PDB file of C-alpha atoms in Angstrom:
ATOM      1  CA  MET A   1       0.041  -0.102   0.148  1.00 41.00           C
ATOM      2  CA  VAL A   2       1.516   3.300  -1.142  1.00 45.00           C
ATOM      3  CA  ASP A   3       1.083   6.076   1.608  1.00 49.00           C
ATOM      4  CA  ALA A   4      -0.942   9.111   0.709  1.00 48.00           C
ATOM      5  CA  GLU A   5       1.064  12.545  -0.613  1.00 47.00           C
ATOM      6  CA  PRO A   6       1.681  14.353   2.438  1.00 48.00           C
ATOM      7  CA  ASP A   7      -0.326  17.785   3.151  1.00 89.00           C
ATOM      8  CA  PHE A   8       1.757  20.579   1.827  1.00 94.00           C
ATOM      9  CA  THR A   9       1.271  22.433   5.073  1.00 92.00           C
ATOM     10  CA  TRP A  10       3.712  19.970   6.462  1.00 90.00           C
ATOM     11  CA  LEU A  11       6.250  22.174   4.563  1.00 93.00           C
ATOM     12  CA  PRO A  12       8.127  24.904   5.930  1.00 91.00           C
ATOM     13  CA  ASP A  13       6.357  28.282   5.857  1.00 95.00           C
ATOM     14  CA  LEU A  14       8.934  30.224   3.349  1.00 95.00           C
ATOM     15  CA  ALA A  15       7.270  33.551   4.085  1.00 96.00           C
ATOM     16  CA  LEU A  16       7.875  33.294   8.239  1.00 94.00           C
ATOM     17  CA  ARG A  17       9.044  36.371   9.768  1.00 92.00           C
ATOM     18  CA  THR A  18      11.505  34.342  11.888  1.00 89.00           C
ATOM     19  CA  LEU A  19      13.110  33.002   8.481  1.00 89.00           C
ATOM     20  CA  GLY A  20      13.307  36.658   7.480  1.00 90.00           C
ATOM     21  CA  GLY A  21      10.055  36.858   5.300  1.00 94.00           C
ATOM     22  CA  ALA A  22       8.663  40.602   5.484  1.00 95.00           C
ATOM     23  CA  VAL A  23       5.673  42.272   4.555  1.00 97.00           C
ATOM     24  CA  ILE A  24       6.868  44.858   2.114  1.00 96.00           C
ATOM     25  CA  TRP A  25       3.887  46.647   0.925  1.00 97.00           C
ATOM     26  CA  ALA A  26       0.220  46.768   1.283  1.00 98.00           C
ATOM     27  CA  ASN A  27      -2.200  49.548  -0.199  1.00 97.00           C
ATOM     28  CA  ASP A  28      -4.138  49.993   2.912  1.00 97.00           C
ATOM     29  CA  ASP A  29      -3.875  48.609   6.591  1.00 95.00           C
ATOM     30  CA  LEU A  30      -5.634  50.909   8.450  1.00 93.00           C
ATOM     31  CA  PHE A  31      -7.313  48.836  11.190  1.00 94.00           C
ATOM     32  CA  ALA A  32      -4.480  46.326  11.488  1.00 94.00           C
ATOM     33  CA  GLU A  33      -1.033  46.148  10.358  1.00 95.00           C
ATOM     34  CA  LYS A  34      -0.030  44.376   7.458  1.00 97.00           C
ATOM     35  CA  GLU A  35       3.139  42.979   9.371  1.00 96.00           C
ATOM     36  CA  ASN A  36       0.763  40.707  11.490  1.00 97.00           C
ATOM     37  CA  LEU A  37       0.306  38.405   8.503  1.00 98.00           C
ATOM     38  CA  ILE A  38       3.692  36.321   8.892  1.00 97.00           C
ATOM     39  CA  ASN A  39       4.123  36.397  12.402  1.00 95.00           C
ATOM     40  CA  PRO A  40       4.736  33.001  13.937  1.00 92.00           C
ATOM     41  CA  GLY A  41       2.317  30.991  15.816  1.00 91.00           C
ATOM     42  CA  PRO A  42      -1.831  31.364  15.323  1.00 94.00           C
ATOM     43  CA  ALA A  43      -3.639  34.351  15.759  1.00 95.00           C
ATOM     44  CA  THR A  44      -4.972  35.348  19.054  1.00 93.00           C
ATOM     45  CA  TYR A  45      -7.886  37.491  20.060  1.00 91.00           C
ATOM     46  CA  ARG A  46      -9.031  39.492  23.125  1.00 89.00           C
ATOM     47  CA  PRO A  47     -12.902  40.592  22.805  1.00 87.00           C
ATOM     48  CA  ALA A  48     -13.760  44.144  23.455  1.00 85.00           C
ATOM     49  CA  SER A  49     -10.234  45.283  23.196  1.00 86.00           C
ATOM     50  CA  PHE A  50     -10.593  48.605  21.357  1.00 86.00           C
ATOM     51  CA  GLY A  51      -7.706  51.071  20.295  1.00 87.00           C
ATOM     52  CA  HIS A  52      -8.281  54.722  18.653  1.00 84.00           C
ATOM     53  CA  LYS A  53      -9.216  52.574  15.435  1.00 84.00           C
ATOM     54  CA  GLY A  54     -11.523  50.215  16.720  1.00 83.00           C
ATOM     55  CA  GLN A  55     -11.405  46.621  17.675  1.00 85.00           C
ATOM     56  CA  ILE A  56      -7.918  45.437  17.714  1.00 84.00           C
ATOM     57  CA  TYR A  57      -7.030  42.284  15.611  1.00 90.00           C
ATOM     58  CA  ASP A  58      -4.028  40.214  15.517  1.00 93.00           C
ATOM     59  CA  GLY A  59      -3.839  40.186  11.327  1.00 96.00           C
ATOM     60  CA  TRP A  60      -4.160  42.460   8.605  1.00 98.00           C
ATOM     61  CA  GLU A  61      -7.374  44.661   8.162  1.00 97.00           C
ATOM     62  CA  THR A  62      -8.205  47.274   5.544  1.00 97.00           C
ATOM     63  CA  ARG A  63     -11.040  50.000   5.559  1.00 96.00           C
ATOM     64  CA  ARG A  64     -14.297  49.426   3.942  1.00 96.00           C
ATOM     65  CA  ARG A  65     -14.053  50.312   0.450  1.00 96.00           C
ATOM     66  CA  ARG A  66     -16.615  52.771  -0.888  1.00 94.00           C
ATOM     67  CA  GLU A  67     -15.412  52.682  -4.484  1.00 95.00           C
ATOM     68  CA  PRO A  68     -14.495  49.638  -6.803  1.00 95.00           C
ATOM     69  CA  GLY A  69     -11.449  47.908  -6.480  1.00 96.00           C
ATOM     70  CA  HIS A  70      -9.628  45.286  -4.035  1.00 98.00           C
ATOM     71  CA  ASP A  71      -6.750  45.423  -1.499  1.00 98.00           C
ATOM     72  CA  GLN A  72      -3.222  43.744  -1.683  1.00 98.00           C
ATOM     73  CA  ALA A  73      -0.143  42.915   0.597  1.00 98.00           C
ATOM     74  CA  ILE A  74       3.191  41.754  -0.653  1.00 98.00           C
ATOM     75  CA  VAL A  75       5.238  39.438   1.125  1.00 98.00           C
ATOM     76  CA  ARG A  76       8.981  39.116   0.278  1.00 97.00           C
ATOM     77  CA  LEU A  77       9.546  35.362   1.146  1.00 96.00           C
ATOM     78  CA  GLY A  78      12.056  34.746   4.130  1.00 92.00           C
ATOM     79  CA  VAL A  79      13.583  31.734   1.722  1.00 91.00           C
ATOM     80  CA  PRO A  80      12.990  32.096  -1.885  1.00 93.00           C
ATOM     81  CA  GLY A  81      11.613  28.667  -3.264  1.00 94.00           C
ATOM     82  CA  VAL A  82       9.133  26.638  -4.929  1.00 95.00           C
ATOM     83  CA  ILE A  83       5.505  27.178  -3.599  1.00 97.00           C
ATOM     84  CA  ARG A  84       3.400  23.892  -3.142  1.00 96.00           C
ATOM     85  CA  GLY A  85       0.584  25.770  -1.197  1.00 97.00           C
ATOM     86  CA  VAL A  86      -0.647  28.517   0.463  1.00 97.00           C
ATOM     87  CA  VAL A  87      -2.714  29.024   3.633  1.00 97.00           C
ATOM     88  CA  VAL A  88      -5.178  32.271   4.022  1.00 98.00           C
ATOM     89  CA  ASP A  89      -6.188  32.087   7.585  1.00 98.00           C
ATOM     90  CA  THR A  90      -9.176  34.503   8.566  1.00 98.00           C
ATOM     91  CA  ALA A  91      -8.782  33.175  12.192  1.00 97.00           C
ATOM     92  CA  PHE A  92     -11.476  35.641  14.334  1.00 96.00           C
ATOM     93  CA  PHE A  93     -12.486  37.702  11.648  1.00 96.00           C
ATOM     94  CA  THR A  94     -16.317  36.819  11.198  1.00 96.00           C
ATOM     95  CA  GLY A  95     -18.083  39.902   9.716  1.00 94.00           C
ATOM     96  CA  ASN A  96     -15.274  41.584   8.241  1.00 96.00           C
ATOM     97  CA  TYR A  97     -13.318  38.765   6.290  1.00 97.00           C
ATOM     98  CA  PRO A  98     -13.018  39.056   2.448  1.00 98.00           C
ATOM     99  CA  PRO A  99     -15.235  36.982   0.406  1.00 98.00           C
ATOM    100  CA  GLU A 100     -12.635  36.132  -2.377  1.00 98.00           C
ATOM    101  CA  ILE A 101      -9.048  35.906  -2.881  1.00 98.00           C
ATOM    102  CA  SER A 102      -6.199  35.436  -5.458  1.00 98.00           C
ATOM    103  CA  VAL A 103      -2.429  34.837  -5.027  1.00 98.00           C
ATOM    104  CA  GLU A 104       0.299  35.842  -7.492  1.00 98.00           C
ATOM    105  CA  ALA A 105       3.960  35.369  -7.398  1.00 98.00           C
ATOM    106  CA  LEU A 106       7.109  36.882  -8.827  1.00 98.00           C
ATOM    107  CA  GLU A 107      10.968  36.246  -9.055  1.00 97.00           C
ATOM    108  CA  ILE A 108      13.046  39.354  -8.962  1.00 95.00           C
ATOM    109  CA  ASP A 109      16.606  39.808  -8.949  1.00 92.00           C
ATOM    110  CA  GLY A 110      18.356  42.328  -6.299  1.00 90.00           C
ATOM    111  CA  TYR A 111      16.689  44.660  -4.267  1.00 92.00           C
ATOM    112  CA  PRO A 112      14.203  46.969  -5.903  1.00 94.00           C
ATOM    113  CA  THR A 113      11.931  49.067  -3.783  1.00 94.00           C
ATOM    114  CA  PRO A 114       8.701  47.952  -2.440  1.00 95.00           C
ATOM    115  CA  GLU A 115       7.192  50.610  -4.948  1.00 95.00           C
ATOM    116  CA  ILE A 116       8.700  49.096  -8.246  1.00 95.00           C
ATOM    117  CA  ILE A 117       7.799  45.497  -6.694  1.00 96.00           C
ATOM    118  CA  ALA A 118       4.205  46.751  -6.417  1.00 96.00           C
ATOM    119  CA  HIS A 119       3.795  47.898  -9.937  1.00 94.00           C
ATOM    120  CA  ALA A 120       5.729  45.237 -11.853  1.00 95.00           C
ATOM    121  CA  THR A 121       3.793  43.676 -14.556  1.00 95.00           C
ATOM    122  CA  ASP A 122       5.024  40.222 -14.795  1.00 96.00           C
ATOM    123  CA  TRP A 123       3.420  38.414 -11.587  1.00 98.00           C
ATOM    124  CA  THR A 124       2.184  35.171 -12.109  1.00 98.00           C
ATOM    125  CA  THR A 125      -0.964  33.929 -10.690  1.00 98.00           C
ATOM    126  CA  ILE A 126      -0.755  30.823  -8.587  1.00 98.00           C
ATOM    127  CA  VAL A 127      -3.827  30.829  -7.003  1.00 98.00           C
ATOM    128  CA  GLU A 128      -6.848  32.034  -9.302  1.00 98.00           C
ATOM    129  CA  ARG A 129      -9.736  34.129  -7.634  1.00 98.00           C
ATOM    130  CA  ALA A 130     -11.522  31.765  -5.044  1.00 98.00           C
ATOM    131  CA  LYS A 131     -14.073  31.751  -2.356  1.00 98.00           C
ATOM    132  CA  VAL A 132     -12.873  32.029   1.234  1.00 98.00           C
ATOM    133  CA  TYR A 133     -14.641  31.659   4.690  1.00 98.00           C
ATOM    134  CA  GLY A 134     -14.513  33.680   7.737  1.00 97.00           C
ATOM    135  CA  ASP A 135     -12.830  32.263  10.928  1.00 97.00           C
ATOM    136  CA  THR A 136     -11.309  29.476   8.629  1.00 97.00           C
ATOM    137  CA  ARG A 137      -7.650  28.169   7.509  1.00 96.00           C
ATOM    138  CA  ASN A 138      -8.459  28.450   3.723  1.00 96.00           C
ATOM    139  CA  THR A 139      -6.014  26.164   2.188  1.00 96.00           C
ATOM    140  CA  PHE A 140      -4.854  26.147  -1.616  1.00 97.00           C
ATOM    141  CA  GLU A 141      -2.351  23.969  -3.691  1.00 96.00           C
ATOM    142  CA  VAL A 142      -0.166  25.222  -6.152  1.00 97.00           C
ATOM    143  CA  SER A 143       1.180  23.625  -9.039  1.00 94.00           C
ATOM    144  CA  SER A 144       4.057  25.822 -10.201  1.00 93.00           C
ATOM    145  CA  GLN A 145       7.361  24.572  -9.864  1.00 94.00           C
ATOM    146  CA  GLN A 146       9.251  27.834 -10.603  1.00 96.00           C
ATOM    147  CA  ARG A 147      11.322  29.465  -7.741  1.00 96.00           C
ATOM    148  CA  TRP A 148       9.746  32.448  -6.385  1.00 97.00           C
ATOM    149  CA  THR A 149      11.086  35.573  -4.363  1.00 97.00           C
ATOM    150  CA  HIS A 150       7.522  37.247  -3.495  1.00 98.00           C
ATOM    151  CA  ALA A 151       3.997  36.553  -3.121  1.00 98.00           C
ATOM    152  CA  ARG A 152       1.120  38.893  -3.472  1.00 98.00           C
ATOM    153  CA  LEU A 153      -2.207  38.435  -1.726  1.00 98.00           C
ATOM    154  CA  THR A 154      -5.221  40.012  -3.248  1.00 98.00           C
ATOM    155  CA  ILE A 155      -8.436  40.396  -1.440  1.00 98.00           C
ATOM    156  CA  TYR A 156     -11.679  41.094  -3.088  1.00 98.00           C
ATOM    157  CA  PRO A 157     -12.957  43.722  -1.981  1.00 98.00           C
ATOM    158  CA  ASP A 158     -11.597  44.572   1.497  1.00 97.00           C
ATOM    159  CA  GLY A 159     -11.372  43.150   5.105  1.00 97.00           C
ATOM    160  CA  GLY A 160      -9.134  41.054   7.319  1.00 97.00           C
ATOM    161  CA  VAL A 161      -6.857  38.018   6.941  1.00 98.00           C
ATOM    162  CA  ALA A 162      -4.996  36.989  10.085  1.00 98.00           C
ATOM    163  CA  ARG A 163      -2.222  34.888   8.792  1.00 98.00           C
ATOM    164  CA  PHE A 164      -1.034  34.348   5.250  1.00 98.00           C
ATOM    165  CA  ARG A 165       1.365  30.956   4.901  1.00 97.00           C
ATOM    166  CA  VAL A 166       3.508  30.145   1.918  1.00 98.00           C
ATOM    167  CA  HIS A 167       4.542  26.691   2.313  1.00 96.00           C
ATOM    168  CA  GLY A 168       7.190  25.292   0.127  1.00 93.00           C
ATOM    169  CA  GLU A 169      10.739  24.002  -0.467  1.00 93.00           C
ATOM    170  CA  GLY A 170      13.790  26.523  -0.716  1.00 92.00           C
ATOM    171  CA  ARG A 171      15.798  26.849  -3.597  1.00 90.00           C
ATOM    172  CA  PRO A 172      19.414  28.655  -3.630  1.00 84.00           C
ATOM    173  CA  ASP A 173      20.140  31.643  -5.847  1.00 85.00           C
ATOM    174  CA  PRO A 174      21.961  30.179  -8.392  1.00 81.00           C
ATOM    175  CA  ARG A 175      24.369  33.186  -8.330  1.00 79.00           C
ATOM    176  CA  TYR A 176      25.543  32.039  -4.984  1.00 78.00           C
ATOM    177  CA  ALA A 177      25.575  28.184  -5.483  1.00 72.00           C
ATOM    178  CA  ASP A 178      29.797  28.222  -5.725  1.00 75.00           C
ATOM    179  CA  VAL A 179      30.265  30.498  -2.520  1.00 79.00           C
ATOM    180  CA  PRO A 180      31.974  28.664   0.137  1.00 79.00           C
ATOM    181  CA  GLY A 181      29.635  28.551   3.441  1.00 85.00           C
ATOM    182  CA  LEU A 182      32.068  29.308   6.006  1.00 92.00           C
ATOM    183  CA  ASP A 183      30.900  32.600   7.644  1.00 95.00           C
ATOM    184  CA  LEU A 184      34.418  34.420   8.246  1.00 96.00           C
ATOM    185  CA  ALA A 185      32.610  36.962  10.543  1.00 96.00           C
ATOM    186  CA  ALA A 186      30.737  34.700  12.922  1.00 94.00           C
ATOM    187  CA  LEU A 187      31.688  34.816  16.462  1.00 92.00           C
ATOM    188  CA  GLU A 188      31.145  31.279  16.631  1.00 90.00           C
ATOM    189  CA  ASN A 189      33.825  30.866  13.987  1.00 93.00           C
ATOM    190  CA  GLY A 190      36.200  33.038  15.973  1.00 92.00           C
ATOM    191  CA  GLY A 191      35.311  36.482  14.416  1.00 94.00           C
ATOM    192  CA  LEU A 192      34.948  39.704  17.054  1.00 92.00           C
ATOM    193  CA  VAL A 193      33.873  43.160  16.552  1.00 95.00           C
ATOM    194  CA  LEU A 194      37.062  45.128  17.558  1.00 94.00           C
ATOM    195  CA  ASN A 195      35.529  48.776  17.572  1.00 94.00           C
ATOM    196  CA  CYS A 196      32.635  51.139  16.230  1.00 96.00           C
ATOM    197  CA  SER A 197      31.515  54.643  15.926  1.00 97.00           C
ATOM    198  CA  ASN A 198      28.634  54.365  18.307  1.00 94.00           C
ATOM    199  CA  ARG A 199      26.748  51.699  20.136  1.00 92.00           C
ATOM    200  CA  PHE A 200      24.144  53.945  21.926  1.00 92.00           C
ATOM    201  CA  TYR A 201      21.274  51.464  21.492  1.00 93.00           C
ATOM    202  CA  SER A 202      22.690  48.133  21.292  1.00 93.00           C
ATOM    203  CA  SER A 203      25.858  46.409  21.057  1.00 90.00           C
ATOM    204  CA  PRO A 204      27.550  45.744  17.683  1.00 94.00           C
ATOM    205  CA  GLN A 205      28.900  42.397  18.896  1.00 93.00           C
ATOM    206  CA  ASN A 206      25.128  41.347  18.240  1.00 94.00           C
ATOM    207  CA  LEU A 207      25.868  41.558  14.405  1.00 96.00           C
ATOM    208  CA  ILE A 208      27.612  38.323  14.506  1.00 95.00           C
ATOM    209  CA  PHE A 209      25.688  36.271  16.670  1.00 93.00           C
ATOM    210  CA  PRO A 210      24.176  32.767  15.714  1.00 90.00           C
ATOM    211  CA  GLY A 211      20.748  32.667  14.042  1.00 90.00           C
ATOM    212  CA  VAL A 212      18.531  35.502  12.939  1.00 89.00           C
ATOM    213  CA  ALA A 213      17.307  38.285  14.892  1.00 91.00           C
ATOM    214  CA  SER A 214      13.905  38.157  16.576  1.00 90.00           C
ATOM    215  CA  VAL A 215      13.254  41.723  17.446  1.00 92.00           C
ATOM    216  CA  MET A 216      15.116  45.022  16.635  1.00 92.00           C
ATOM    217  CA  GLY A 217      16.889  44.890  19.862  1.00 92.00           C
ATOM    218  CA  ASP A 218      18.769  41.797  18.694  1.00 93.00           C
ATOM    219  CA  GLY A 219      20.796  43.913  16.210  1.00 95.00           C
ATOM    220  CA  TRP A 220      23.211  46.839  16.389  1.00 97.00           C
ATOM    221  CA  GLU A 221      21.786  50.453  16.266  1.00 97.00           C
ATOM    222  CA  THR A 222      23.337  53.750  16.464  1.00 97.00           C
ATOM    223  CA  ALA A 223      22.064  57.106  17.811  1.00 96.00           C
ATOM    224  CA  ARG A 224      20.783  59.488  14.983  1.00 97.00           C
ATOM    225  CA  ARG A 225      23.825  61.697  13.606  1.00 96.00           C
ATOM    226  CA  ARG A 226      23.227  65.428  13.415  1.00 96.00           C
ATOM    227  CA  ASP A 227      26.575  65.882  11.371  1.00 96.00           C
ATOM    228  CA  ASP A 228      27.918  65.033   8.149  1.00 96.00           C
ATOM    229  CA  GLY A 229      29.790  61.852   9.289  1.00 96.00           C
ATOM    230  CA  ASN A 230      28.445  58.129   9.297  1.00 98.00           C
ATOM    231  CA  ASP A 231      28.818  55.438  11.603  1.00 98.00           C
ATOM    232  CA  TRP A 232      30.995  52.023  11.095  1.00 98.00           C
ATOM    233  CA  VAL A 233      31.755  48.823  12.727  1.00 98.00           C
ATOM    234  CA  HIS A 234      35.438  46.919  12.600  1.00 98.00           C
ATOM    235  CA  LEU A 235      35.888  43.205  12.782  1.00 96.00           C
ATOM    236  CA  ARG A 236      38.490  40.712  13.037  1.00 95.00           C
ATOM    237  CA  LEU A 237      37.742  37.990  10.994  1.00 96.00           C
ATOM    238  CA  ALA A 238      38.160  34.053  11.919  1.00 94.00           C
ATOM    239  CA  GLY A 239      41.212  34.053  10.061  1.00 94.00           C
ATOM    240  CA  PRO A 240      43.074  35.344   6.794  1.00 96.00           C
ATOM    241  CA  GLY A 241      40.374  34.419   4.008  1.00 96.00           C
ATOM    242  CA  VAL A 242      38.681  35.272   0.772  1.00 96.00           C
ATOM    243  CA  ILE A 243      35.128  36.668   1.054  1.00 97.00           C
ATOM    244  CA  GLY A 244      32.663  35.557  -1.793  1.00 96.00           C
ATOM    245  CA  MET A 245      29.609  37.181  -0.135  1.00 96.00           C
ATOM    246  CA  ALA A 246      28.492  39.582   2.088  1.00 97.00           C
ATOM    247  CA  GLU A 247      25.096  39.519   3.722  1.00 97.00           C
ATOM    248  CA  LEU A 248      23.652  42.598   5.280  1.00 98.00           C
ATOM    249  CA  ASP A 249      20.529  41.793   7.221  1.00 97.00           C
ATOM    250  CA  THR A 250      18.350  45.117   8.003  1.00 97.00           C
ATOM    251  CA  SER A 251      15.358  42.802   9.408  1.00 95.00           C
ATOM    252  CA  TYR A 252      13.252  44.729  11.928  1.00 94.00           C
ATOM    253  CA  PHE A 253      14.764  47.983  11.072  1.00 96.00           C
ATOM    254  CA  ILE A 254      11.976  49.537   9.411  1.00 94.00           C
ATOM    255  CA  GLY A 255      12.244  53.283   9.843  1.00 94.00           C
ATOM    256  CA  ASN A 256      15.846  53.301  11.186  1.00 96.00           C
ATOM    257  CA  SER A 257      17.557  51.361   8.612  1.00 97.00           C
ATOM    258  CA  PRO A 258      20.836  53.008   6.885  1.00 98.00           C
ATOM    259  CA  GLY A 259      20.258  54.305   3.482  1.00 97.00           C
ATOM    260  CA  ALA A 260      23.454  52.915   1.974  1.00 98.00           C
ATOM    261  CA  ALA A 261      26.361  50.714   3.179  1.00 98.00           C
ATOM    262  CA  ARG A 262      30.118  50.293   2.255  1.00 98.00           C
ATOM    263  CA  LEU A 263      32.476  47.176   3.071  1.00 98.00           C
ATOM    264  CA  THR A 264      36.490  47.268   3.106  1.00 98.00           C
ATOM    265  CA  GLY A 265      38.801  44.674   3.839  1.00 98.00           C
ATOM    266  CA  LEU A 266      42.263  44.677   5.638  1.00 98.00           C
ATOM    267  CA  THR A 267      45.131  42.788   3.736  1.00 97.00           C
ATOM    268  CA  ALA A 268      48.063  41.015   5.511  1.00 90.00           C
ATOM    269  CA  GLY A 269      50.178  43.875   4.044  1.00 92.00           C
ATOM    270  CA  GLY A 270      48.206  46.538   5.976  1.00 94.00           C
ATOM    271  CA  GLU A 271      46.083  47.935   2.920  1.00 96.00           C
ATOM    272  CA  TRP A 272      42.364  48.694   3.077  1.00 97.00           C
ATOM    273  CA  ILE A 273      40.916  47.553   0.096  1.00 98.00           C
ATOM    274  CA  GLU A 274      37.223  47.797  -1.152  1.00 98.00           C
ATOM    275  CA  LEU A 275      35.138  44.659  -1.157  1.00 98.00           C
ATOM    276  CA  LEU A 276      31.464  46.180  -1.914  1.00 98.00           C
ATOM    277  CA  PRO A 277      31.063  49.692  -2.881  1.00 98.00           C
ATOM    278  CA  ARG A 278      28.817  52.032  -1.387  1.00 98.00           C
ATOM    279  CA  THR A 279      25.410  50.110  -2.062  1.00 98.00           C
ATOM    280  CA  GLU A 280      21.745  51.502  -1.304  1.00 97.00           C
ATOM    281  CA  LEU A 281      19.971  49.132   1.228  1.00 98.00           C
ATOM    282  CA  LEU A 282      16.220  48.472   2.056  1.00 97.00           C
ATOM    283  CA  ALA A 283      14.444  48.475   5.364  1.00 96.00           C
ATOM    284  CA  ASP A 284      13.854  45.195   6.961  1.00 95.00           C
ATOM    285  CA  THR A 285      15.665  43.022   4.197  1.00 95.00           C
ATOM    286  CA  ARG A 286      18.238  40.314   4.257  1.00 95.00           C
ATOM    287  CA  HIS A 287      20.660  41.575   1.484  1.00 96.00           C
ATOM    288  CA  ARG A 288      23.177  39.443  -0.317  1.00 95.00           C
ATOM    289  CA  PHE A 289      25.969  40.938  -2.344  1.00 96.00           C
ATOM    290  CA  ALA A 290      28.461  39.127  -4.438  1.00 95.00           C
ATOM    291  CA  VAL A 291      32.179  40.191  -3.368  1.00 96.00           C
ATOM    292  CA  GLU A 292      34.149  40.155  -6.550  1.00 93.00           C
ATOM    293  CA  SER A 293      37.776  40.565  -4.981  1.00 94.00           C
ATOM    294  CA  ASP A 294      40.007  37.616  -4.628  1.00 94.00           C
ATOM    295  CA  ALA A 295      42.110  39.304  -1.972  1.00 96.00           C
ATOM    296  CA  VAL A 296      43.069  37.750   1.222  1.00 97.00           C
ATOM    297  CA  VAL A 297      41.776  39.948   4.254  1.00 98.00           C
ATOM    298  CA  THR A 298      42.193  39.654   7.867  1.00 97.00           C
ATOM    299  CA  GLU A 299      39.890  42.524   8.989  1.00 98.00           C
ATOM    300  CA  ALA A 300      36.671  44.011   7.738  1.00 98.00           C
ATOM    301  CA  ARG A 301      34.858  47.340   8.088  1.00 98.00           C
ATOM    302  CA  LEU A 302      31.333  47.969   7.552  1.00 98.00           C
ATOM    303  CA  ASP A 303      30.497  51.646   6.950  1.00 98.00           C
ATOM    304  CA  ILE A 304      26.755  52.636   6.916  1.00 98.00           C
ATOM    305  CA  TYR A 305      25.156  55.900   5.978  1.00 98.00           C
ATOM    306  CA  PRO A 306      24.629  57.842   7.658  1.00 98.00           C
ATOM    307  CA  ASP A 307      23.337  55.948  10.829  1.00 98.00           C
ATOM    308  CA  GLY A 308      20.700  53.481  11.789  1.00 97.00           C
ATOM    309  CA  GLY A 309      20.738  49.675  12.755  1.00 97.00           C
ATOM    310  CA  MET A 310      21.493  46.373  11.174  1.00 97.00           C
ATOM    311  CA  ALA A 311      20.513  42.982  12.221  1.00 97.00           C
ATOM    312  CA  ARG A 312      23.314  40.805  11.458  1.00 97.00           C
ATOM    313  CA  LEU A 313      26.259  41.149   9.071  1.00 98.00           C
ATOM    314  CA  ARG A 314      27.600  37.805   7.513  1.00 97.00           C
ATOM    315  CA  LEU A 315      30.790  37.521   5.285  1.00 97.00           C
ATOM    316  CA  PHE A 316      30.867  34.117   3.660  1.00 97.00           C
ATOM    317  CA  GLY A 317      33.945  32.774   2.127  1.00 96.00           C
ATOM    318  CA  ARG A 318      36.904  30.454   2.846  1.00 94.00           C
ATOM    319  CA  LEU A 319      39.880  30.602   4.830  1.00 94.00           C
ATOM    320  CA  ALA A 320      43.079  31.217   2.996  1.00 89.00           C
TER     321      ALA A 320
END
């Protein structure tokens, strides 16, 4: 007897906040914040808990539409990959859930702004417009075999969704398939932060801790600068090595992430060389950038412009 195919909800949720997922855009979230869509764990509800906008919901809720149209939210997957199914969970939304939904997906390189992604024209429908029910885990299988980086949930015409789960299998970015996997900056591998320009809100040592940040306080955050300078952090690597990829993670830093960053390395001969030119960053995003230099470096310096917060810094490569 052959076992039945496993339920797709057995697979990991690629959009999960704890994997680095983020709700990067929504056209409206007046009543309840879009970020709640990908929070770990089930939604909760406390009756008669009112804020200045009404009953507080653990989910995403838009205002009542008074004109034709629909509402949308875009999730950047924490782990890009193949989507096997989605769950549109309307838990506790009983008189204010959307009657119908659809889901689209997109694969895009680099880190364009949320506005550019929202107006992209090459979204692919992976769940056709379908009926949903209130206070229910509405499940939809997906047959696409393509790798996706973003998912867009559309609700018709408005209303509330507690959680949006995107179950699937991770697929690596082929551009980085050959990058050695040792994090030369990691504390557990021997990396150490030697100095920084400012540590007003939190320690820069957090940058090289294991795992992903779970809140903004898990990272490094500087005070607001009121001059023309910029903040920086200086690290000793695990040993002399060649860096192939830099991961600059601004997760949870939404209104206080740096506008840009630059990475340099110190060679054994005492020369500082550029590894990553000044590059614009997005808020609440785990960025990955290829490092083209083959130079062996022993230390690294990350400059952020002009100030702000960073959750993690990973410098993947190999020991020389």
